[in-house]
């Protein structure tokens, strides 16, 4: 299995916790809102920080989902 | 603080956040209330509610229909009919409701994004080093008075482009606005009038002499092609001053207080700089300084209680952070807590605009302190004085440096 991260733009309030924890997976725009970089693919070895970003979002805006390897 | 109110009889039915019992230890009060009633009520301040679970605090923070932010400081002086209308409020955007809130907030957010805040770090680090250098040769001093309180004041003055010499004046305003909430309505009005006059003088100066700072940014800012009114500019500057100073001062002081009294945590943090990321968040969770407030917008039910329009509601994010239903070992400070969804900066659309600034200040203040004074303790635990009202932090913190 591989993993993807996603930031729900309707829930994100710009705490920037995901960006602080995993700058390789998330970016922050000029309005302080976070989003996943690219399609949110989590490289091997970064699943832990992806999970940590999810578990530290006060708004429950960050999610990590398993996707089947094609 | 002088106690203007009678002592609290029962925390579930008569609570008061200026009571000496609350100031000494709010945590055990919240723990008790979580068991007895998740929402306490008090007749004080004309009727006030207090939810203490993470779930109920979240529910209020996310519901701007039932709960308005028209006033966010509980006091004897309720906003009157001649106060600015609800969508804007006295100190936008903290006192604004949707949809106006989002418009004002969007205007301000770029100034508080991670990158512009990182630009203030060298100023902050240099300031911390200077403050610590000034304590050289002393083995005992007050870390709240001689260190913590100066940091956010001087950083905000730099940010706004106000004279650094106004630091004492600034601190006086903040203390009176935030802590003297049990003053009479006449006293409150007089405090606000003084603060308004001070701000108007600074705005006039920046209007005549524009420069590259946040004050000029606000004077030149436009919403839908219109410049902000002077009331709006003043309100937002007062918000930045009040929200940005007492709060960080409290967070820095509380973190130092914890480390002074917990030698294992102190030694570990001094020895393992990589621990700072999780330690910072855990100290923010455990000692979150800020309790917000709302006014009930209309008669409604909430957690089985009937709320009346105009009732106050205290929104204690620090209590949410100590809720065992939301955090494992919520009562314990664990500097390596990895999963920490704390609400120290609030939740929802009013999430603290200055959280990047606050985190930078707290981190730099602790790093510089530990680099110079890795070994210290409370010199007089009974001399520690905590603030009352909605911002909790040590106002006196006598420490002894060990060598």
Short mmCIF file of C-alpha atoms in Angstrom, two decimals:
data_model
loop_
_atom_site.label_atom_id
_atom_site.label_comp_id
_atom_site.label_asym_id
_atom_site.label_seq_id
_atom_site.Cartn_x
_atom_site.Cartn_y
_atom_site.Cartn_z
CA UNK A 1 0.00 0.00 0.00
CA UNK A 2 1.00 3.61 -0.46
CA UNK A 3 -0.34 6.69 1.28
CA UNK A 4 -1.70 10.12 0.43
CA UNK A 5 -2.18 13.22 2.56
CA UNK A 6 -4.96 15.72 2.02
CA UNK A 7 -5.92 19.05 3.65
CA UNK A 8 -9.64 19.80 3.65
CA UNK A 9 -9.74 23.49 2.66
CA UNK A 10 -13.13 23.94 4.33
CA UNK A 11 -11.71 22.86 7.69
CA UNK A 12 -8.19 24.36 7.54
CA UNK A 13 -7.91 27.52 9.65
CA UNK A 14 -4.23 28.13 9.00
CA UNK A 15 -2.70 26.81 12.23
CA UNK A 16 0.25 25.68 10.04
CA UNK A 17 0.98 22.66 12.24
CA UNK A 18 1.22 20.26 9.27
CA UNK A 19 3.63 22.60 7.51
CA UNK A 20 5.79 22.83 10.65
CA UNK A 21 5.86 19.04 11.08
CA UNK A 22 6.14 17.94 7.46
CA UNK A 23 7.26 20.75 5.12
CA UNK A 24 8.08 18.10 2.52
CA UNK A 25 4.39 17.15 2.30
CA UNK A 26 2.55 20.46 2.89
CA UNK A 27 2.81 24.06 1.76
CA UNK A 28 1.26 27.30 3.06
CA UNK A 29 -0.22 29.95 0.76
CA UNK A 30 -0.15 33.75 1.18
CA UNK A 31 -3.31 33.56 3.27
CA UNK A 32 -1.72 31.10 5.67
CA UNK A 33 -3.80 28.15 4.49
CA UNK A 34 -2.18 24.73 4.14
CA UNK A 35 -2.47 22.29 1.28
CA UNK A 36 -0.76 19.07 0.31
CA UNK A 37 2.11 19.37 -2.14
CA UNK A 38 1.23 17.97 -5.54
CA UNK A 39 -1.17 15.07 -5.33
CA UNK A 40 -0.25 14.40 -1.74
CA UNK A 41 1.73 11.23 -2.36
CA UNK A 42 3.69 10.26 0.73
CA UNK A 43 7.17 8.98 -0.16
CA UNK A 44 8.32 5.79 1.53
CA UNK A 45 9.84 6.67 4.89
CA UNK A 46 7.58 9.70 5.44
CA UNK A 47 4.45 7.89 6.53
CA UNK A 48 5.27 8.60 10.18
CA UNK A 49 5.46 12.37 9.74
CA UNK A 50 2.32 12.26 7.60
CA UNK A 51 0.50 10.51 10.45
CA UNK A 52 1.97 12.99 12.90
CA UNK A 53 0.71 15.95 10.84
CA UNK A 54 -2.73 14.35 10.86
CA UNK A 55 -2.68 13.79 14.61
CA UNK A 56 -1.64 17.37 15.35
CA UNK A 57 -4.18 19.28 13.27
CA UNK A 58 -6.47 21.02 15.76
CA UNK A 59 -9.23 21.29 13.14
CA UNK A 60 -9.12 17.65 11.93
CA UNK A 61 -8.42 19.05 8.46
CA UNK A 62 -5.50 16.75 7.60
CA UNK A 63 -6.17 13.18 6.56
CA UNK A 64 -3.91 10.30 5.57
CA UNK A 65 -5.45 7.62 3.38
CA UNK A 66 -4.15 4.36 2.02
CA UNK A 67 -4.29 3.99 -1.70
CA UNK A 68 -3.79 0.71 -3.56
CA UNK A 69 -0.55 0.49 -5.49
CA UNK A 70 -1.51 0.30 -9.16
CA UNK B 1 -5.56 42.29 42.25
CA UNK B 2 -8.05 43.71 44.71
CA UNK B 3 -10.99 41.37 45.19
CA UNK B 4 -14.10 43.36 44.33
CA UNK B 5 -16.36 40.33 44.34
CA UNK B 6 -17.44 38.10 47.23
CA UNK B 7 -15.76 34.68 47.44
CA UNK B 8 -17.19 31.94 45.21
CA UNK B 9 -19.65 29.65 47.03
CA UNK B 10 -20.02 26.87 44.48
CA UNK B 11 -18.06 26.65 41.23
CA UNK B 12 -20.94 24.99 39.37
CA UNK B 13 -23.43 27.77 40.12
CA UNK B 14 -21.38 30.81 41.16
CA UNK B 15 -18.02 30.71 39.34
CA UNK B 16 -15.86 33.80 38.90
CA UNK B 17 -12.63 33.85 36.91
CA UNK B 18 -11.23 36.63 39.08
CA UNK B 19 -11.64 34.66 42.32
CA UNK B 20 -8.39 33.88 44.17
CA UNK B 21 -9.27 30.16 44.06
CA UNK B 22 -9.49 30.21 40.27
CA UNK B 23 -6.28 32.21 39.98
CA UNK B 24 -4.43 29.79 42.28
CA UNK B 25 -5.56 26.58 40.53
CA UNK B 26 -8.19 26.62 37.77
CA UNK B 27 -7.27 23.06 36.71
CA UNK B 28 -8.81 21.30 39.69
CA UNK B 29 -11.93 23.47 39.35
CA UNK B 30 -12.33 22.41 35.71
CA UNK B 31 -11.64 18.75 36.57
CA UNK B 32 -14.35 18.89 39.22
CA UNK B 33 -16.85 20.63 36.92
CA UNK B 34 -16.22 18.09 34.14
CA UNK B 35 -17.48 15.43 36.54
CA UNK B 36 -20.43 17.38 37.92
CA UNK B 37 -21.75 19.36 34.96
CA UNK B 38 -20.05 20.03 31.74
CA UNK B 39 -21.52 23.56 31.66
CA UNK B 40 -21.38 25.70 34.79
CA UNK B 41 -23.44 28.84 35.29
CA UNK B 42 -22.94 31.98 37.33
CA UNK B 43 -25.11 35.02 37.96
CA UNK B 44 -21.99 37.16 38.04
CA UNK B 45 -21.33 39.69 35.27
CA UNK B 46 -25.05 39.62 34.59
CA UNK B 47 -25.11 35.90 33.74
CA UNK B 48 -22.21 33.78 32.46
CA UNK B 49 -21.82 30.18 31.22
CA UNK B 50 -18.72 28.00 31.32
CA UNK B 51 -18.32 24.78 29.28
CA UNK B 52 -15.26 22.77 30.37
CA UNK B 53 -15.01 19.78 27.99
CA UNK B 54 -13.12 19.75 24.72
CA UNK B 55 -16.29 18.72 22.91
CA UNK B 56 -18.40 21.62 24.19
CA UNK B 57 -15.64 24.21 23.83
CA UNK B 58 -15.28 23.08 20.19
CA UNK B 59 -19.03 23.25 19.65
CA UNK B 60 -19.11 26.90 20.75
CA UNK B 61 -15.98 27.85 18.79
CA UNK B 62 -17.50 26.46 15.57
CA UNK B 63 -20.95 28.00 16.07
CA UNK B 64 -20.94 31.70 15.17
CA UNK B 65 -24.74 31.68 14.81
CA UNK B 66 -25.60 31.04 18.44
CA UNK B 67 -22.47 32.71 19.83
CA UNK B 68 -21.30 36.14 18.73
CA UNK B 69 -17.80 37.55 19.18
CA UNK B 70 -19.10 41.12 19.56
CA UNK B 71 -17.33 41.19 22.91
CA UNK B 72 -14.64 38.68 23.87
CA UNK B 73 -13.69 39.96 27.32
CA UNK B 74 -16.20 39.21 30.07
CA UNK B 75 -16.65 42.25 32.30
CA UNK B 76 -19.30 44.24 34.07
CA UNK B 77 -19.54 46.41 30.99
CA UNK B 78 -21.55 44.68 28.30
CA UNK B 79 -21.53 46.14 24.79
CA UNK B 80 -24.36 48.66 24.70
CA UNK B 81 -26.74 49.59 21.91
CA UNK B 82 -24.38 52.37 20.78
CA UNK B 83 -21.45 49.94 20.41
CA UNK B 84 -20.24 49.17 16.89
CA UNK B 85 -22.63 46.79 15.11
CA UNK B 86 -22.17 43.07 15.49
CA UNK B 87 -20.60 42.22 12.14
CA UNK B 88 -17.63 44.53 12.79
CA UNK B 89 -17.34 45.05 16.53
CA UNK B 90 -14.90 47.05 18.61
CA UNK B 91 -11.64 45.31 17.64
CA UNK B 92 -11.95 43.64 14.24
CA UNK B 93 -11.54 40.83 13.36
CA UNK B 94 -11.60 39.25 16.85
CA UNK B 95 -14.90 40.98 17.63
CA UNK B 96 -16.34 40.44 14.14
CA UNK B 97 -18.82 37.83 13.03
CA UNK B 98 -19.19 36.30 9.56
CA UNK B 99 -19.21 37.36 6.83
CA UNK B 100 -17.30 40.56 7.66
CA UNK B 101 -14.87 38.61 9.84
CA UNK B 102 -13.37 36.71 6.90
CA UNK B 103 -12.83 39.89 4.88
CA UNK B 104 -10.89 41.64 7.64
CA UNK B 105 -8.98 38.54 8.60
CA UNK B 106 -7.91 37.92 5.01
CA UNK B 107 -6.51 41.45 4.89
CA UNK B 108 -4.36 40.84 7.98
CA UNK B 109 -3.24 37.23 7.50
CA UNK B 110 -0.35 37.83 5.09
CA UNK B 111 1.43 39.90 7.78
CA UNK B 112 1.32 36.91 10.17
CA UNK B 113 2.26 34.07 7.80
CA UNK B 114 5.31 31.93 8.64
CA UNK B 115 7.72 33.85 6.40
CA UNK B 116 7.14 37.44 7.61
CA UNK B 117 7.18 36.19 11.19
CA UNK B 118 10.50 34.42 10.60
CA UNK B 119 11.87 37.84 9.64
CA UNK B 120 11.22 39.04 13.22
CA UNK B 121 13.26 36.18 14.72
CA UNK B 122 16.70 37.88 14.63
CA UNK B 123 15.26 40.93 16.46
CA UNK B 124 13.68 38.61 19.03
CA UNK B 125 16.83 36.54 19.57
CA UNK B 126 18.99 39.63 20.01
CA UNK B 127 16.45 41.07 22.45
CA UNK B 128 16.42 37.86 24.53
CA UNK B 129 20.21 37.84 24.69
CA UNK B 130 20.26 41.49 25.80
CA UNK B 131 17.68 40.84 28.50
CA UNK B 132 19.65 37.84 29.77
CA UNK B 133 22.92 39.77 29.63
CA UNK B 134 21.31 42.41 31.85
CA UNK B 135 20.78 39.76 34.55
CA UNK B 136 24.50 38.90 34.64
CA UNK B 137 25.87 38.63 38.15
CA UNK B 138 22.44 38.12 39.76
CA UNK B 139 21.74 34.72 41.26
CA UNK B 140 18.11 35.51 42.05
CA UNK B 141 15.69 37.57 40.01
CA UNK B 142 12.11 37.69 38.77
CA UNK B 143 11.98 35.88 35.42
CA UNK B 144 8.47 37.18 34.63
CA UNK B 145 9.36 40.82 35.31
CA UNK B 146 12.93 40.95 34.05
CA UNK B 147 12.65 38.56 31.12
CA UNK B 148 9.28 37.21 29.92
CA UNK B 149 7.26 40.42 29.99
CA UNK B 150 9.70 42.43 27.89
CA UNK B 151 9.85 40.05 24.94
CA UNK B 152 6.36 40.31 23.37
CA UNK B 153 6.02 44.01 24.24
CA UNK B 154 9.21 44.94 22.44
CA UNK B 155 8.48 42.63 19.48
CA UNK B 156 4.97 44.10 18.98
CA UNK B 157 6.31 47.66 19.30
CA UNK B 158 8.83 46.79 16.57
CA UNK B 159 6.07 45.19 14.46
CA UNK B 160 3.73 48.23 14.80
CA UNK B 161 6.53 50.76 14.45
CA UNK B 162 5.84 52.38 17.82
CA UNK B 163 8.60 53.87 20.02
CA UNK B 164 10.42 51.20 22.07
CA UNK B 165 10.32 53.65 25.00
CA UNK B 166 6.53 53.17 25.22
CA UNK B 167 6.99 49.66 26.58
CA UNK B 168 6.01 50.51 30.18
CA UNK B 169 2.99 52.56 29.11
CA UNK B 170 1.88 49.70 26.86
CA UNK B 171 2.13 47.12 29.62
CA UNK B 172 0.05 49.34 31.91
CA UNK B 173 -2.77 49.54 29.37
CA UNK B 174 -2.80 45.79 28.84
CA UNK B 175 -2.84 44.96 32.51
CA UNK B 176 -5.77 47.27 33.13
CA UNK B 177 -7.82 46.17 30.13
CA UNK B 178 -7.32 42.46 30.66
CA UNK B 179 -7.15 42.10 34.43
CA UNK B 180 -9.37 44.82 35.86
CA UNK B 181 -12.47 43.22 34.44
CA UNK B 182 -14.27 43.53 37.76
CA UNK B 183 -13.92 47.35 37.72
CA UNK B 184 -17.07 49.45 37.54
CA UNK B 185 -18.47 50.39 34.11
CA UNK B 186 -17.26 53.98 34.66
CA UNK B 187 -13.71 52.78 35.43
CA UNK B 188 -13.74 50.54 32.35
CA UNK B 189 -14.87 53.42 30.14
CA UNK B 190 -12.09 55.62 31.46
CA UNK B 191 -9.42 52.96 30.78
CA UNK B 192 -10.63 52.54 27.19
CA UNK B 193 -10.72 56.32 26.62
CA UNK B 194 -7.05 56.62 27.62
CA UNK B 195 -6.05 53.77 25.35
CA UNK B 196 -8.00 55.25 22.42
CA UNK B 197 -6.24 58.59 22.87
CA UNK B 198 -2.84 56.91 22.86
CA UNK B 199 -3.61 54.95 19.69
CA UNK B 200 -5.04 58.01 17.91
CA UNK B 201 -1.77 59.87 18.53
CA UNK B 202 0.26 56.99 17.01
CA UNK B 203 -2.08 56.76 14.00
CA UNK B 204 -1.81 60.52 13.43
CA UNK B 205 1.97 60.29 13.55
CA UNK B 206 2.05 57.44 11.02
CA UNK B 207 -0.46 59.19 8.77
CA UNK B 208 1.82 62.23 8.66
CA UNK B 209 4.98 60.11 8.36
CA UNK B 210 4.27 56.77 6.63
CA UNK B 211 6.88 54.02 7.07
CA UNK B 212 7.36 50.32 6.53
CA UNK B 213 5.47 48.83 9.46
CA UNK B 214 2.15 47.31 10.43
CA UNK B 215 0.59 50.64 11.42
CA UNK B 216 1.22 52.14 8.00
CA UNK B 217 0.00 48.86 6.47
CA UNK B 218 -3.33 49.29 8.29
CA UNK B 219 -3.64 52.97 7.41
CA UNK B 220 -3.11 52.17 3.73
CA UNK B 221 -5.14 48.94 3.68
CA UNK B 222 -8.36 48.88 1.69
CA UNK B 223 -11.40 46.68 1.74
CA UNK B 224 -13.42 46.81 -1.49
CA UNK B 225 -11.51 49.92 -2.54
CA UNK B 226 -12.30 51.77 0.69
CA UNK B 227 -9.76 52.76 3.33
CA UNK B 228 -10.48 51.50 6.82
CA UNK B 229 -12.24 53.89 9.20
CA UNK B 230 -10.16 55.31 12.03
CA UNK B 231 -12.27 53.34 14.51
CA UNK B 232 -11.47 50.15 12.62
CA UNK B 233 -7.72 50.87 12.49
CA UNK B 234 -7.63 51.75 16.18
CA UNK B 235 -9.66 48.70 17.10
CA UNK B 236 -7.39 46.37 15.17
CA UNK B 237 -4.24 47.93 16.65
CA UNK B 238 -5.66 47.61 20.15
CA UNK B 239 -6.43 43.99 19.35
CA UNK B 240 -2.88 43.31 18.19
CA UNK B 241 -1.49 44.96 21.28
CA UNK B 242 -3.75 43.19 23.73
CA UNK B 243 -3.80 39.83 22.00
CA UNK B 244 -0.10 39.80 21.22
CA UNK B 245 1.50 40.79 24.49
CA UNK B 246 -0.17 39.50 27.64
CA UNK B 247 -0.60 36.13 25.96
CA UNK B 248 3.00 35.46 24.93
CA UNK B 249 4.28 36.92 28.19
CA UNK B 250 2.09 34.37 29.97
CA UNK B 251 3.17 31.45 27.77
CA UNK B 252 6.88 32.20 28.22
CA UNK B 253 6.48 32.70 31.97
CA UNK B 254 4.42 29.53 32.42
CA UNK B 255 6.97 27.47 30.46
CA UNK B 256 9.81 28.80 32.63
CA UNK B 257 7.71 28.16 35.75
CA UNK B 258 7.21 24.54 34.69
CA UNK B 259 10.91 24.02 33.94
CA UNK B 260 11.94 25.67 37.22
CA UNK B 261 9.82 23.20 39.16
CA UNK B 262 10.47 20.06 37.10
CA UNK B 263 14.23 19.39 37.08
CA UNK B 264 13.91 16.23 34.96
CA UNK B 265 12.09 18.07 32.18
CA UNK B 266 14.50 21.00 32.43
CA UNK B 267 17.61 18.83 32.20
CA UNK B 268 16.16 16.83 29.34
CA UNK B 269 15.15 19.88 27.30
CA UNK B 270 18.51 21.57 27.86
CA UNK B 271 20.34 18.38 26.80
CA UNK B 272 18.11 17.50 23.83
CA UNK B 273 17.44 20.55 21.64
CA UNK B 274 15.53 18.29 19.19
CA UNK B 275 12.90 17.85 21.87
CA UNK B 276 11.91 21.52 21.51
CA UNK B 277 9.30 20.88 18.79
CA UNK B 278 7.10 18.61 20.89
CA UNK B 279 8.01 20.33 24.18
CA UNK B 280 6.80 23.68 22.89
CA UNK B 281 3.42 22.24 21.89
CA UNK B 282 3.06 20.35 25.15
CA UNK B 283 3.82 23.45 27.23
CA UNK B 284 1.26 25.33 25.14
CA UNK B 285 -1.30 22.57 25.71
CA UNK B 286 -0.75 22.26 29.44
CA UNK B 287 -0.45 25.99 30.20
CA UNK B 288 -2.53 27.53 27.41
CA UNK B 289 -2.92 31.12 28.62
CA UNK B 290 -6.03 32.24 26.77
CA UNK B 291 -9.68 31.81 27.68
CA UNK B 292 -11.89 33.51 25.12
CA UNK B 293 -15.50 34.64 25.53
CA UNK B 294 -18.67 34.94 23.49
CA UNK B 295 -22.04 36.59 23.91
CA UNK B 296 -25.11 34.44 23.37
CA UNK B 297 -26.63 35.80 20.14
CA UNK B 298 -30.19 34.64 20.77
CA UNK B 299 -32.16 32.52 23.22
CA UNK B 300 -31.09 28.94 22.53
CA UNK B 301 -30.37 25.61 24.12
CA UNK B 302 -26.83 24.37 24.61
CA UNK B 303 -25.79 21.12 26.29
CA UNK B 304 -29.23 20.82 27.85
CA UNK B 305 -29.20 24.36 29.26
CA UNK B 306 -31.39 27.27 28.20
CA UNK B 307 -29.19 30.24 27.30
CA UNK B 308 -30.57 33.78 27.06
CA UNK B 309 -29.62 36.36 24.46
CA UNK B 310 -26.90 38.58 25.90
CA UNK B 311 -25.56 36.02 28.38
CA UNK B 312 -21.79 35.78 28.54
CA UNK B 313 -20.05 32.50 27.81
CA UNK B 314 -16.44 31.89 28.81
CA UNK B 315 -14.60 29.73 26.29
CA UNK B 316 -11.76 28.08 28.22
CA UNK B 317 -9.41 26.54 25.66
CA UNK B 318 -7.05 25.69 28.58
CA UNK B 319 -9.82 23.49 30.06
CA UNK B 320 -10.37 21.77 26.69
CA UNK B 321 -6.64 21.04 26.63
CA UNK B 322 -6.87 19.28 30.01
CA UNK B 323 -9.89 17.14 29.12
CA UNK B 324 -9.02 13.44 29.61
CA UNK B 325 -11.57 12.54 26.93
CA UNK B 326 -9.41 14.35 24.37
CA UNK B 327 -5.87 13.75 25.65
CA UNK B 328 -4.21 10.70 27.14
CA UNK B 329 -2.81 11.55 30.59
CA UNK B 330 -4.20 15.05 30.10
CA UNK B 331 -3.04 16.11 33.57
CA UNK B 332 0.59 15.16 32.88
CA UNK B 333 3.17 17.27 31.06
CA UNK B 334 5.00 14.97 28.66
CA UNK B 335 7.56 16.93 26.66
CA UNK B 336 7.75 14.17 24.05
CA UNK B 337 3.99 13.99 23.44
CA UNK B 338 3.86 13.29 19.71
CA UNK B 339 0.11 13.47 19.04
CA UNK B 340 -1.02 16.82 20.36
CA UNK B 341 -4.13 18.29 18.82
CA UNK B 342 -4.30 21.04 21.44
CA UNK B 343 -6.47 24.14 21.19
CA UNK B 344 -4.17 26.69 22.82
CA UNK B 345 -4.69 29.03 19.86
CA UNK B 346 -8.40 28.40 19.67
CA UNK B 347 -10.43 26.54 17.08
CA UNK B 348 -12.43 27.52 14.04
CA UNK B 349 -12.52 30.77 12.16
CA UNK B 350 -11.23 32.88 15.08
CA UNK B 351 -8.07 30.76 15.41
CA UNK B 352 -5.32 33.03 16.80
CA UNK B 353 -3.97 35.11 13.94
CA UNK B 354 -0.66 35.49 15.75
CA UNK B 355 0.07 31.83 16.45
CA UNK B 356 3.19 31.81 14.26
CA UNK B 357 4.45 34.90 16.07
CA UNK B 358 3.69 33.43 19.49
CA UNK B 359 5.40 30.13 18.72
CA UNK B 360 8.48 31.94 17.43
CA UNK B 361 8.67 34.10 20.57
CA UNK B 362 8.22 31.16 22.93
CA UNK B 363 10.77 29.02 21.11
CA UNK B 364 13.43 31.74 20.95
CA UNK B 365 12.80 32.79 24.56
CA UNK B 366 13.26 29.22 25.82
CA UNK B 367 16.24 28.42 23.59
CA UNK B 368 18.11 31.54 24.66
CA UNK B 369 17.20 31.09 28.32
CA UNK B 370 18.33 27.43 28.42
CA UNK B 371 21.53 28.25 26.55
CA UNK B 372 22.46 30.75 29.25
CA UNK B 373 20.76 29.29 32.32
CA UNK B 374 20.30 25.53 31.96
CA UNK B 375 20.04 25.08 35.72
CA UNK B 376 17.54 27.11 37.73
CA UNK B 377 14.76 26.68 40.27
CA UNK B 378 11.99 28.61 42.00
CA UNK B 379 13.59 30.65 44.76
CA UNK B 380 10.29 31.40 46.50
CA UNK B 381 7.36 29.23 45.30
CA UNK B 382 4.93 31.31 47.38
CA UNK B 383 6.17 34.44 45.64
CA UNK B 384 4.82 33.23 42.29
CA UNK B 385 1.81 35.39 41.38
CA UNK B 386 -0.58 34.31 38.60
CA UNK B 387 -2.80 36.75 36.72
CA UNK B 388 -6.57 36.64 36.99
CA UNK B 389 -9.11 37.15 34.25
CA UNK B 390 -8.97 35.47 30.85
CA UNK B 391 -5.19 35.40 30.36
CA UNK B 392 -3.33 33.12 32.76
CA UNK B 393 0.39 33.45 33.35
CA UNK B 394 2.89 34.21 36.12
CA UNK B 395 3.23 37.93 36.78
CA UNK B 396 5.91 37.29 39.38
CA UNK B 397 8.30 34.37 39.00
CA UNK B 398 11.18 34.53 41.50
CA UNK B 399 13.91 32.14 40.36
CA UNK B 400 17.40 31.22 41.52
CA UNK B 401 20.17 30.48 39.06
CA UNK B 402 22.30 27.48 40.03
CA UNK B 403 25.79 27.09 38.76
#
